CSV table of N, CA and C in Angstrom, one decimal:
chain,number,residue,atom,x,y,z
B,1,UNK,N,-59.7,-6.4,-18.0
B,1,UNK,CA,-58.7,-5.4,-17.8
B,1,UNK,C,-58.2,-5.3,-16.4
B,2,UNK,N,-59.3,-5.4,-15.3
B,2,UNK,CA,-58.7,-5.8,-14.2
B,2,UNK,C,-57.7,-6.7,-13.8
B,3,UNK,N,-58.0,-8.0,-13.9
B,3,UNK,CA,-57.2,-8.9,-14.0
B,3,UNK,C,-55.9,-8.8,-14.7
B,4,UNK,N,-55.6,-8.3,-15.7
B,4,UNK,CA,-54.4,-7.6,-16.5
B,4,UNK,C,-53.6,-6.5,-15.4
B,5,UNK,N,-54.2,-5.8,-14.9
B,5,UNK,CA,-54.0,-4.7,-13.9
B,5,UNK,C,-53.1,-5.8,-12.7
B,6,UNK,N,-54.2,-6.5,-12.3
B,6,UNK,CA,-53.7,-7.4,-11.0
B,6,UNK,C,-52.2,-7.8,-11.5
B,7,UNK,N,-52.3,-8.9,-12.4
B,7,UNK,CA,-51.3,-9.3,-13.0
B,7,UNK,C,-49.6,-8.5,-12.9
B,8,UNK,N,-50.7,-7.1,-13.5
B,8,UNK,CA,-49.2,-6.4,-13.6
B,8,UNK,C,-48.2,-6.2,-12.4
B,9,UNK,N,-49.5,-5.7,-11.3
B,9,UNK,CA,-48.9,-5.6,-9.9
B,9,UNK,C,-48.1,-6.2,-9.7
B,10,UNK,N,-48.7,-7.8,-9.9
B,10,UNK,CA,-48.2,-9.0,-9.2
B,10,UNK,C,-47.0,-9.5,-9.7
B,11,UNK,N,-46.6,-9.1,-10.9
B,11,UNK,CA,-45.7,-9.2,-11.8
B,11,UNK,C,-44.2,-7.9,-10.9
B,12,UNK,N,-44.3,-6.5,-11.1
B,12,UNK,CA,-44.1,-5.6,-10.6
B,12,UNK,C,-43.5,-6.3,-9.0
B,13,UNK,N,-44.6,-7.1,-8.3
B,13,UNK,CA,-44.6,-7.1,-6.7
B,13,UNK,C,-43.5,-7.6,-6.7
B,14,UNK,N,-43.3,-8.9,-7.3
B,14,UNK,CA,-42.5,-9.9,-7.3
B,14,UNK,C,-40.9,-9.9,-7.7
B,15,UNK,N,-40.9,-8.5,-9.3
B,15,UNK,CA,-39.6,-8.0,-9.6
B,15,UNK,C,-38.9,-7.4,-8.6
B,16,UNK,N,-39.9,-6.2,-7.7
B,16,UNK,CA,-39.1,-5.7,-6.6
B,16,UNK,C,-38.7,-6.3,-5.7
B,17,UNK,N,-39.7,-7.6,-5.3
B,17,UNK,CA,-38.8,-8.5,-3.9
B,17,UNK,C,-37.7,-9.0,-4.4
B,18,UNK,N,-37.8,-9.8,-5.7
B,18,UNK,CA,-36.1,-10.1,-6.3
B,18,UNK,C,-35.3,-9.0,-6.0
B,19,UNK,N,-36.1,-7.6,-6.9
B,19,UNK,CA,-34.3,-6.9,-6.3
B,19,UNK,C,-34.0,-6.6,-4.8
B,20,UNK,N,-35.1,-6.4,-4.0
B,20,UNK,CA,-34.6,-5.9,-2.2
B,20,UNK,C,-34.0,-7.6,-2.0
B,21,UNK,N,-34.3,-8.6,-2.6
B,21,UNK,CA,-33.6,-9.8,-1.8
B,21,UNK,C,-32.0,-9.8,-2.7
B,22,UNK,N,-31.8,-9.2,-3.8
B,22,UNK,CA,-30.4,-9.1,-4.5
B,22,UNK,C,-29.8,-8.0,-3.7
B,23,UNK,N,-30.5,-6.9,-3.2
B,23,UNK,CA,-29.7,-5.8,-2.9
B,23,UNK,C,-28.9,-6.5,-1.3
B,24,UNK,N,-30.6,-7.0,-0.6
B,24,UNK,CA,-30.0,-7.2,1.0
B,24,UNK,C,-28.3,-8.2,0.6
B,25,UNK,N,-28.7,-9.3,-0.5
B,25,UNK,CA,-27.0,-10.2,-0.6
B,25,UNK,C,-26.1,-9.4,-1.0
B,26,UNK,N,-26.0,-8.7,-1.7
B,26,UNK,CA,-25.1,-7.8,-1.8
B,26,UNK,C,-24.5,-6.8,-0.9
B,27,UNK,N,-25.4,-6.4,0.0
B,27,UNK,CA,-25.2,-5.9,1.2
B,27,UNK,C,-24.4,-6.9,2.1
B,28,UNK,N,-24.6,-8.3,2.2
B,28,UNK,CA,-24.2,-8.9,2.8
B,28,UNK,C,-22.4,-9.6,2.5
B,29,UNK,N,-22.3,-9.5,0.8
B,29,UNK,CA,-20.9,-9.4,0.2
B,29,UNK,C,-20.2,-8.7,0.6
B,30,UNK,N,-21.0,-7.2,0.8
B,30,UNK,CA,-19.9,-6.1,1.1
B,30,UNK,C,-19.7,-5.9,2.7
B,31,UNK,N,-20.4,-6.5,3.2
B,31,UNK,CA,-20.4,-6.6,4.9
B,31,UNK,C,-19.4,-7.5,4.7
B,32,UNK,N,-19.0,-8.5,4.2
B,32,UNK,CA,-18.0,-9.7,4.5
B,32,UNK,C,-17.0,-9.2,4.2
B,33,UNK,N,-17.1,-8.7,2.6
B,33,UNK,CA,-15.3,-8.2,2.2
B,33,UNK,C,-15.1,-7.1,2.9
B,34,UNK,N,-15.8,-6.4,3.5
B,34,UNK,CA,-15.4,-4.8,4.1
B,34,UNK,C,-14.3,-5.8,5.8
B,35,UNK,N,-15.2,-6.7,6.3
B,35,UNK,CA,-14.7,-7.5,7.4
B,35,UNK,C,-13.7,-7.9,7.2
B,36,UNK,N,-13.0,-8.7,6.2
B,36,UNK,CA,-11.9,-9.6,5.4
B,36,UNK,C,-10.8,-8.6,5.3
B,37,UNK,N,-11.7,-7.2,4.6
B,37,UNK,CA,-10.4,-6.5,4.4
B,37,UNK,C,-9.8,-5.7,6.0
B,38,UNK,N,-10.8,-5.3,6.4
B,38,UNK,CA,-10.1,-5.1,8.1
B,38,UNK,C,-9.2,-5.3,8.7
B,39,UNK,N,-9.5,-6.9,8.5
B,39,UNK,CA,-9.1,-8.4,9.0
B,39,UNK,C,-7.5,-8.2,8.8
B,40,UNK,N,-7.3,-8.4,7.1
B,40,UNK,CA,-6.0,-8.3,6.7
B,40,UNK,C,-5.1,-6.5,7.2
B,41,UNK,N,-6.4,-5.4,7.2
B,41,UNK,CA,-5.6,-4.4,7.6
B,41,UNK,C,-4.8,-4.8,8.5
B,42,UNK,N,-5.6,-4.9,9.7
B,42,UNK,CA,-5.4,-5.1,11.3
B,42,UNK,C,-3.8,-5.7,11.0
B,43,UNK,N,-3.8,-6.9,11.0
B,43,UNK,CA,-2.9,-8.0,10.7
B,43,UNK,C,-1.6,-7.4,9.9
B,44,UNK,N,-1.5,-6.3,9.2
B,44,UNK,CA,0.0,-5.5,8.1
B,44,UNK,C,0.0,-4.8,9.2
B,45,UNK,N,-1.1,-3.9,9.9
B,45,UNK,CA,-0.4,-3.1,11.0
B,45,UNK,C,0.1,-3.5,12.2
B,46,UNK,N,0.1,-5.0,12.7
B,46,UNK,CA,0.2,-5.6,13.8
B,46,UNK,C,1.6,-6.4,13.1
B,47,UNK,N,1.8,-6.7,11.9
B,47,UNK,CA,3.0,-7.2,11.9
B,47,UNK,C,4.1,-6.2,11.2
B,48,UNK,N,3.6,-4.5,10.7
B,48,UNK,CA,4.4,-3.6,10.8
B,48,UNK,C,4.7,-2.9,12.2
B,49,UNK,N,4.0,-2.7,13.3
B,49,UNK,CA,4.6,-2.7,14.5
B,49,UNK,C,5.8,-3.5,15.0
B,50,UNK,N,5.9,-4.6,14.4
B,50,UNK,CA,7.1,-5.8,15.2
B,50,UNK,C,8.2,-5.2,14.3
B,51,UNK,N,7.8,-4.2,13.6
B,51,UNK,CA,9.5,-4.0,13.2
B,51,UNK,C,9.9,-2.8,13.8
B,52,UNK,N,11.5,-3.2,14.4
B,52,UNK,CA,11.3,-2.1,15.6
B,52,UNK,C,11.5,-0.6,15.2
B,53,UNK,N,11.8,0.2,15.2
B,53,UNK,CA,12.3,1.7,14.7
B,53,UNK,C,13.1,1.4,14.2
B,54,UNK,N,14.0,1.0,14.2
B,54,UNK,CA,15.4,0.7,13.5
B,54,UNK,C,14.9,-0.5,12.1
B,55,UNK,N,15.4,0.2,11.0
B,55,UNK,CA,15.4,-0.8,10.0
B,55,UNK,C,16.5,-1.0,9.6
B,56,UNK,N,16.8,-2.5,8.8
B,56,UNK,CA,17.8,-3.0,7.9
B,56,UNK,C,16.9,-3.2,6.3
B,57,UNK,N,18.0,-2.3,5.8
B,57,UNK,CA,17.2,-2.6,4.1
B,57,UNK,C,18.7,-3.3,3.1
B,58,UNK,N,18.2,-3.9,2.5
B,58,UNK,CA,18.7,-4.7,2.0
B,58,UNK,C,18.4,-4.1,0.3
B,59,UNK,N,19.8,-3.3,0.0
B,59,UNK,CA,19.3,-2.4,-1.7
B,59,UNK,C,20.2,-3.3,-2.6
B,60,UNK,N,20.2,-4.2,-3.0
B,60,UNK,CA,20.6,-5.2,-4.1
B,60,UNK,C,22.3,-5.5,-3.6
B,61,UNK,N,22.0,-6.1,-2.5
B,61,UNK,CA,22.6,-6.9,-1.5
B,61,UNK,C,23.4,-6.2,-0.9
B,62,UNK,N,23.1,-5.1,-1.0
B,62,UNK,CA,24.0,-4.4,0.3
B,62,UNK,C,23.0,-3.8,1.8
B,63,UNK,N,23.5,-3.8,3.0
B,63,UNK,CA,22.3,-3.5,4.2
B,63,UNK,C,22.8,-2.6,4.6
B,64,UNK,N,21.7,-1.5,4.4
B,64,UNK,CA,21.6,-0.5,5.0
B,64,UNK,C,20.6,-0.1,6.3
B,65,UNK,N,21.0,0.5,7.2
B,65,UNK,CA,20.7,0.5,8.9
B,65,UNK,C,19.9,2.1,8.7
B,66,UNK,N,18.7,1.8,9.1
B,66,UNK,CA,18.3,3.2,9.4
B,66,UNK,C,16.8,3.7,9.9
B,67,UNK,N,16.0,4.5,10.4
B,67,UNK,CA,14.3,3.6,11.2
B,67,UNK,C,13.9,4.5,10.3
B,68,UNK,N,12.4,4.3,10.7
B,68,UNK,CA,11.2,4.4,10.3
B,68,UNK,C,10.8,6.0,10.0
B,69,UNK,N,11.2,6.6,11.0
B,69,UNK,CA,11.3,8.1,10.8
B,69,UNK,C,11.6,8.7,9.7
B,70,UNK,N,12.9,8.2,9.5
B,70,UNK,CA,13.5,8.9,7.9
B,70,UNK,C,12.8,8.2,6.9
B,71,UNK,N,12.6,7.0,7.2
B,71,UNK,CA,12.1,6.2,5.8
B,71,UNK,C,10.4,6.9,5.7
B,72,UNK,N,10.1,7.3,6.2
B,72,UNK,CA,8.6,8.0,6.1
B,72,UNK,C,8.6,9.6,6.3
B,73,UNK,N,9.8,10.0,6.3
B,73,UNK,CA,10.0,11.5,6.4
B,73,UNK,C,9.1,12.3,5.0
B,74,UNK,N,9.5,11.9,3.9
B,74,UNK,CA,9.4,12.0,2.4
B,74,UNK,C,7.7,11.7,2.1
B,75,UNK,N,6.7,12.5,2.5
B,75,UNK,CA,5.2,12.0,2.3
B,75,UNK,C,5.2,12.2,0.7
B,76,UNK,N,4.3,10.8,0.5
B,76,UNK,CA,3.8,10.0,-0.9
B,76,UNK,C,5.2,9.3,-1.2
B,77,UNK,N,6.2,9.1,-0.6
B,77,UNK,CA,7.2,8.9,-1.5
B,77,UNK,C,7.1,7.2,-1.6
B,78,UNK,N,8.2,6.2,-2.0
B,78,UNK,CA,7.6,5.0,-2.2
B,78,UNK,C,8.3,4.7,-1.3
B,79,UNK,N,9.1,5.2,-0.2
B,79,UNK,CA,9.8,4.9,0.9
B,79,UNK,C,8.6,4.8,1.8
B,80,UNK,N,7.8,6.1,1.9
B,80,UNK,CA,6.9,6.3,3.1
B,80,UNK,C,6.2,5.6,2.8
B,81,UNK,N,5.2,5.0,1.3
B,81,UNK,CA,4.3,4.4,1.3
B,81,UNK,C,4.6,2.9,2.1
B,82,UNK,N,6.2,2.3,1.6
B,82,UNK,CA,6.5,1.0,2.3
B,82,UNK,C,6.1,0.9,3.6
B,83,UNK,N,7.0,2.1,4.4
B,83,UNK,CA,7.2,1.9,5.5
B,83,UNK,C,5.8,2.5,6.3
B,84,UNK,N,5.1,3.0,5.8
B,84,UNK,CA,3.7,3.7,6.4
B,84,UNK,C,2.9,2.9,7.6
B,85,UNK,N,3.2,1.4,7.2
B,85,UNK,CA,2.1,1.0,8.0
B,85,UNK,C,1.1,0.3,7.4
B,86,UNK,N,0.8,0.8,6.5
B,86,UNK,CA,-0.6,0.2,5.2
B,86,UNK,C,-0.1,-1.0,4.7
B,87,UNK,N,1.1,-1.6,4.8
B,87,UNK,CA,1.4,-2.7,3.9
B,87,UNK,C,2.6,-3.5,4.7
B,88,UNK,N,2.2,-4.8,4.7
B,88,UNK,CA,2.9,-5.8,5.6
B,88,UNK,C,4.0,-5.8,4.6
B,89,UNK,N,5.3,-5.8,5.4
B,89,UNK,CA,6.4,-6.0,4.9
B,89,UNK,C,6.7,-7.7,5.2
B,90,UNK,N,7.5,-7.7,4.0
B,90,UNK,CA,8.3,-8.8,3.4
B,90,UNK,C,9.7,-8.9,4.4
B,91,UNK,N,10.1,-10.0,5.0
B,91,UNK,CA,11.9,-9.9,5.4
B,91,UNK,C,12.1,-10.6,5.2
B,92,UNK,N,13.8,-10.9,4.6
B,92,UNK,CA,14.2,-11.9,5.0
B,92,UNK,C,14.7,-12.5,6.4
B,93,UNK,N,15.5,-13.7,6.3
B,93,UNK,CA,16.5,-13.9,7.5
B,93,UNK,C,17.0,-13.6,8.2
B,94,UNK,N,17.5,-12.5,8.1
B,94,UNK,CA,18.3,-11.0,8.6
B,94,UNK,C,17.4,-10.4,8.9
B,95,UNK,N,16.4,-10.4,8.7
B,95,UNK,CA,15.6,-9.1,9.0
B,95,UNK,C,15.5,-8.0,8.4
B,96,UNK,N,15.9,-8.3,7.1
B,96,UNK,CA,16.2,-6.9,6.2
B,96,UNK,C,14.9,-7.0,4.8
B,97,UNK,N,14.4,-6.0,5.0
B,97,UNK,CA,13.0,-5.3,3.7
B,97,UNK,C,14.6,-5.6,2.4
B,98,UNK,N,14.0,-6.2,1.2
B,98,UNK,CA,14.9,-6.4,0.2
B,98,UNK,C,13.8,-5.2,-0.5
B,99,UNK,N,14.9,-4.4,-1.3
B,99,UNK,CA,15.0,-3.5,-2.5
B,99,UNK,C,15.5,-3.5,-3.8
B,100,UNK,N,15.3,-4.0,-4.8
B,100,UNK,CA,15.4,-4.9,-5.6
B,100,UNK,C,16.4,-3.5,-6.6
B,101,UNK,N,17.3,-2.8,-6.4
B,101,UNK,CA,18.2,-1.7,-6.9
B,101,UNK,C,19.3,-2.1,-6.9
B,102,UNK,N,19.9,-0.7,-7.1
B,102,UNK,CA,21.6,-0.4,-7.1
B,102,UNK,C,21.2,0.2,-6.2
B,103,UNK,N,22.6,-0.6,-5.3
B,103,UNK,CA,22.8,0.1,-3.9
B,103,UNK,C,23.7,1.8,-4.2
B,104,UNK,N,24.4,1.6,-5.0
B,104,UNK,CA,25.4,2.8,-5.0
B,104,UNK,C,24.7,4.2,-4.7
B,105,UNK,N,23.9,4.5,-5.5
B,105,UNK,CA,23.5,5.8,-5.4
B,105,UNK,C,22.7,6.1,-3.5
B,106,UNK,N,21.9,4.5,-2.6
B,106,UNK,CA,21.0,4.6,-1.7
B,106,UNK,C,21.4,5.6,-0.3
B,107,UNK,N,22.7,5.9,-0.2
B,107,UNK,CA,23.2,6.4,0.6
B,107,UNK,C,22.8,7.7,0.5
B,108,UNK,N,22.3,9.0,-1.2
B,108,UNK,CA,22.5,10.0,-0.9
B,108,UNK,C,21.0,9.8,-0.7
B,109,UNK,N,20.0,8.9,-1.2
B,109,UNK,CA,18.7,8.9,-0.6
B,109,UNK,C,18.3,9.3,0.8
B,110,UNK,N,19.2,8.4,1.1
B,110,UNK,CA,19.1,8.3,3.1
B,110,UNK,C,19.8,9.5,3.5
B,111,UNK,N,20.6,9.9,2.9
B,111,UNK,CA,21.2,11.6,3.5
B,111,UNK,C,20.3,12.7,3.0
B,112,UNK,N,19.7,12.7,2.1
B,112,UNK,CA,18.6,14.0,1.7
B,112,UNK,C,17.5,13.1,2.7
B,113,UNK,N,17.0,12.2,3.1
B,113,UNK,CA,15.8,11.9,3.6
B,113,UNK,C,16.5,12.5,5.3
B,114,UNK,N,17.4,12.3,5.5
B,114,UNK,CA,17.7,12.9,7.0
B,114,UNK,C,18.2,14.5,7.3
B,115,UNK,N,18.5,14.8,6.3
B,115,UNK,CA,19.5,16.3,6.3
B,115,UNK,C,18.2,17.1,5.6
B,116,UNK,N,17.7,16.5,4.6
B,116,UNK,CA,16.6,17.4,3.7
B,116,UNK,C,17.9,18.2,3.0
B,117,UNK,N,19.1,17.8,2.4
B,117,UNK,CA,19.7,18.3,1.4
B,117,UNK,C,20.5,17.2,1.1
B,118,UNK,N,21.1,17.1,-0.2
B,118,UNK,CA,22.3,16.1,-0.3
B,118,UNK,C,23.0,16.6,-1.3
B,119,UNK,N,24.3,16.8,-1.4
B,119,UNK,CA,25.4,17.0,-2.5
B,119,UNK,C,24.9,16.0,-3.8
B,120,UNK,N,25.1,15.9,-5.0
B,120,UNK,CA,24.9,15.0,-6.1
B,120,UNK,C,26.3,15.1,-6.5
B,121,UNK,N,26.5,14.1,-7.1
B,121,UNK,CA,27.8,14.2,-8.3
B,121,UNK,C,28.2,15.0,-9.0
B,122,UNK,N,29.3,15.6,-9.6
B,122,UNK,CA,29.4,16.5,-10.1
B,122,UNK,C,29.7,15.9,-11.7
B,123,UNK,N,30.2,14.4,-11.8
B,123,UNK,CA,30.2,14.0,-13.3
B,123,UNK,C,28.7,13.6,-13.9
B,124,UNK,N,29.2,13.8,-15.4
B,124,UNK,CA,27.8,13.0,-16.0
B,124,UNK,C,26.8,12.1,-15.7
B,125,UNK,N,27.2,11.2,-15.8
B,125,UNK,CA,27.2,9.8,-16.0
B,125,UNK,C,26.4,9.5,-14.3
B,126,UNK,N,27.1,9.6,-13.3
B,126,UNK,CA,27.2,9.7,-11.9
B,126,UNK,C,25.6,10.5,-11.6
B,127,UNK,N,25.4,11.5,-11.5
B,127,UNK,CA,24.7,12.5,-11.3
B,127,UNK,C,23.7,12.2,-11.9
B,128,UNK,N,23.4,11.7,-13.4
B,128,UNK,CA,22.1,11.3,-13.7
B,128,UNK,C,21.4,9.8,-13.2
B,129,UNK,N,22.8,9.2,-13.0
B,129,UNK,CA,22.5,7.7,-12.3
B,129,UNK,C,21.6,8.2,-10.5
B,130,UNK,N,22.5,8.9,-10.4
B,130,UNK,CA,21.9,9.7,-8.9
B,130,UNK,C,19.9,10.1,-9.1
B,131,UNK,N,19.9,10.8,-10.4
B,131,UNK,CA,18.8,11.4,-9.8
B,131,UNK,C,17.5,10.8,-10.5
B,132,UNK,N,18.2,9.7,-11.5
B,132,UNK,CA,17.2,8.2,-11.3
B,132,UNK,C,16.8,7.6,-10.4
B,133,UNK,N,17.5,7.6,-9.1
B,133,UNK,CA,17.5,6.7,-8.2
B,133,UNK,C,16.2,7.7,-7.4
B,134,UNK,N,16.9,8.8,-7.3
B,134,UNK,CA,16.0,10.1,-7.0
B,134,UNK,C,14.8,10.0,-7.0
B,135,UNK,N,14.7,9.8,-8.4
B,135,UNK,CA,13.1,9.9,-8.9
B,135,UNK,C,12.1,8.6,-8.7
B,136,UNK,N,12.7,7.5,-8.7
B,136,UNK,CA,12.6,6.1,-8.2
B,136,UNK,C,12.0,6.1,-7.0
B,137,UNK,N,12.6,6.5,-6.0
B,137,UNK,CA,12.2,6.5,-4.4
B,137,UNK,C,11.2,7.7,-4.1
B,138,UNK,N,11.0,8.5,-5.1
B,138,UNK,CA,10.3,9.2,-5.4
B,138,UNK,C,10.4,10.6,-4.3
């Protein structure tokens, strides 16, 4: 019965070093990706600084001129999230962030994002195209 006893220990001893030697690697995964991801933060915020205050956006080929201030005025919006900082932007050639929309409506975006009010259309058709765009940029 002793020896059964021992056994079990030794059984027991052995399960637990497996898992402190699974836990310590695992510790050591998440030390690496926690590093990695840093890594890449560091690097979106070092190559979102090079864009100067002034942006060019590019809304389904038309460029619109405007900085960082108004584009992040709107917290949570998908303007602010782009331009936040958290996420390396894309340019092209020009230097312009592409927005893959209709330009038409982007101008009253940029006027309610600077004035914090904007006139909308007064037709149908117009006005709801408007506050699609609205709800889009969120």
């Amino acid at each position: 019965m002793l020896q059964e006893f021992d056994s079990s220990i030794d059984t027991v001893a052995k399960q637990l070093h497996n898992l402190v030697k699974e836990l310590k690697e695992e510790r050591l995964r998440i030390n690496r990706e926690r590093a990695a991801f840093e890594i890449e933060r560091h690097q979106a915020l070092l190559h979102n600084q090079r864009i100067a205050d002034q942006v060019k956006l590019d809304v389904g080929g038309e460029v619109f001129h405007t900085c960082i201030e108004t584009l992040t005025k709107e917290k949570g919006s998908m303007l602010e999230c782009m331009f936040s900082g958290r996420f390396a932007l894309d340019l092209d050639g020009r230097g312009c962030c592409f927005i893959d929309r209709d330009p038409t409506h982007f101008p009253l975006v940029l006027q309610y994002l600077r004035d914090g009010v904007v006139e909308l259309p007064a037709e149908g058709a117009a006005r709801r195209a408007a506050l699609r765009e609205a709800r889009y940029y969120g």
